[in-house]
Short mmCIF file of C-alpha atoms in Angstrom, two decimals:
data_model
loop_
_atom_site.label_atom_id
_atom_site.label_comp_id
_atom_site.label_asym_id
_atom_site.label_seq_id
_atom_site.Cartn_x
_atom_site.Cartn_y
_atom_site.Cartn_z
CA GLN A 1 221.06 191.85 193.25
CA VAL A 2 217.66 190.37 192.43
CA GLN A 3 214.77 191.87 194.39
CA LEU A 4 211.07 191.16 194.06
CA VAL A 5 208.46 193.15 195.99
CA GLU A 6 204.81 192.11 195.99
CA SER A 7 201.76 194.17 196.84
CA GLY A 8 198.00 194.03 196.42
CA GLY A 9 196.97 191.12 198.58
CA GLY A 10 194.05 191.27 200.95
CA LEU A 11 190.60 189.90 201.61
CA ALA A 12 188.06 189.16 198.90
CA GLN A 13 184.72 187.44 198.76
CA SER A 14 184.19 184.25 196.84
CA GLY A 15 183.61 185.16 193.20
CA GLY A 16 185.43 188.45 193.58
CA SER A 17 188.68 189.76 192.16
CA LEU A 18 192.07 190.99 193.32
CA ARG A 19 195.15 192.19 191.47
CA LEU A 20 198.65 191.53 192.72
CA SER A 21 201.64 193.59 191.65
CA CYS A 22 205.31 192.71 191.62
CA THR A 23 208.14 195.17 191.13
CA ALA A 24 211.39 193.57 190.08
CA SER A 25 214.92 194.95 190.21
CA GLY A 26 218.39 193.64 189.53
CA PHE A 27 217.46 191.98 186.24
CA SER A 28 215.46 192.67 183.09
CA LEU A 29 212.12 191.10 182.27
CA ASP A 30 213.25 191.29 178.64
CA TYR A 31 215.50 188.30 179.31
CA TYR A 32 214.04 186.32 182.21
CA SER A 33 210.81 184.60 183.06
CA ILE A 34 208.78 185.88 185.98
CA GLY A 35 205.59 184.80 187.66
CA TRP A 36 203.91 183.62 190.82
CA PHE A 37 203.61 180.68 193.12
CA ARG A 38 201.47 180.32 196.21
CA GLN A 39 201.83 178.42 199.42
CA VAL A 40 199.56 177.48 202.28
CA PRO A 41 201.43 177.07 205.58
CA GLY A 42 202.37 173.43 206.02
CA LYS A 43 201.92 172.61 202.34
CA GLY A 44 204.14 172.73 199.28
CA ARG A 45 204.51 175.50 196.72
CA GLU A 46 202.06 175.58 193.84
CA GLY A 47 203.05 177.20 190.56
CA ILE A 48 200.37 179.67 189.48
CA ALA A 49 201.57 181.68 186.50
CA CYS A 50 204.67 182.31 184.46
CA ARG A 51 205.43 184.89 181.79
CA GLY A 52 208.40 184.35 179.54
CA PRO A 53 210.52 187.14 178.06
CA ASP A 54 208.84 186.47 174.70
CA GLY A 55 205.42 187.11 176.23
CA GLY A 56 204.45 183.46 176.40
CA ARG A 57 202.39 182.44 179.40
CA ARG A 58 201.80 179.32 181.42
CA TYR A 59 199.22 178.76 184.16
CA GLY A 60 198.64 176.18 186.83
CA ASP A 61 195.65 173.92 186.21
CA SER A 62 193.77 175.21 189.26
CA VAL A 63 193.75 178.82 188.01
CA LYS A 64 193.43 178.47 184.24
CA GLY A 65 190.66 180.67 182.89
CA ARG A 66 190.47 182.69 186.11
CA PHE A 67 193.92 184.26 186.59
CA MET A 68 195.95 186.27 184.11
CA ILE A 69 199.57 187.40 184.26
CA SER A 70 200.63 190.55 182.46
CA ARG A 71 203.51 192.93 182.25
CA GLY A 72 203.02 196.54 183.19
CA ASN A 73 203.87 199.64 181.21
CA ALA A 74 206.69 200.12 183.70
CA LYS A 75 208.92 197.44 182.26
CA ASN A 76 209.97 196.02 185.60
CA THR A 77 206.43 195.38 186.83
CA VAL A 78 204.26 192.31 186.46
CA TYR A 79 200.66 191.81 187.56
CA LEU A 80 198.48 188.87 188.49
CA GLN A 81 194.80 189.55 187.88
CA MET A 82 192.77 187.07 189.90
CA ASN A 83 189.09 186.68 189.00
CA LYS A 84 186.34 184.34 190.17
CA LEU A 85 188.22 183.79 193.41
CA LYS A 86 187.49 180.71 195.47
CA PRO A 87 188.16 179.99 199.16
CA GLU A 88 190.78 177.46 198.08
CA ASP A 89 192.76 180.32 196.52
CA THR A 90 193.58 181.46 200.05
CA ALA A 91 197.37 181.39 200.41
CA ILE A 92 200.50 183.49 200.54
CA TYR A 93 201.39 184.54 197.00
CA TYR A 94 205.01 185.02 196.01
CA CYS A 95 206.47 186.75 192.98
CA THR A 96 209.24 184.57 191.60
CA THR A 97 211.78 184.07 188.88
CA PHE A 98 212.21 180.68 187.27
CA SER A 99 215.42 178.71 186.92
CA ASN A 100 214.30 177.01 183.68
CA GLY A 101 211.95 179.48 182.04
CA CYS A 102 208.27 178.58 182.03
CA TYR A 103 208.98 174.96 181.14
CA GLU A 104 208.77 173.78 184.73
CA TRP A 105 207.71 175.11 188.09
CA SER A 106 211.25 175.56 189.36
CA PHE A 107 211.56 178.72 191.41
CA ASP A 108 214.77 180.67 191.66
CA TYR A 109 214.33 183.96 193.55
CA TRP A 110 211.16 185.18 195.26
CA GLY A 111 209.84 188.05 197.30
CA GLN A 112 208.49 188.23 200.82
CA GLY A 113 204.98 187.25 199.76
CA THR A 114 201.54 188.80 200.12
CA GLN A 115 198.55 187.22 201.81
CA VAL A 116 195.37 186.56 199.84
CA SER A 117 192.30 185.44 201.76
CA VAL A 118 189.00 184.52 200.13
CA SER A 119 185.88 184.25 202.26
CA THR A 120 182.80 182.19 201.46
#
């Protein structure tokens, strides 16, 4: 059974940083892509970052150069380092698997989400 549990959200000031963590179970990151999407209530999902099993990465245009996805030393953990935060980064962030690798923002399983709020 696939499970994804996020942590690390909270409140940050504009220009600040936060790091999100995701602990995965029920599958191996050696074989599947994992990453993040975010969603503002009433709006659609926005793909943020994807890490393929080969280590390849893909980022959404709005976060390129500011966010970085990485895999933890614990093999079932993935992180999202968010730097230079902007108020428009405010959203619920979900850890997710991808139904077609990192080739498209097509989300398969996701966790319960963690709130990120950025103040001006």
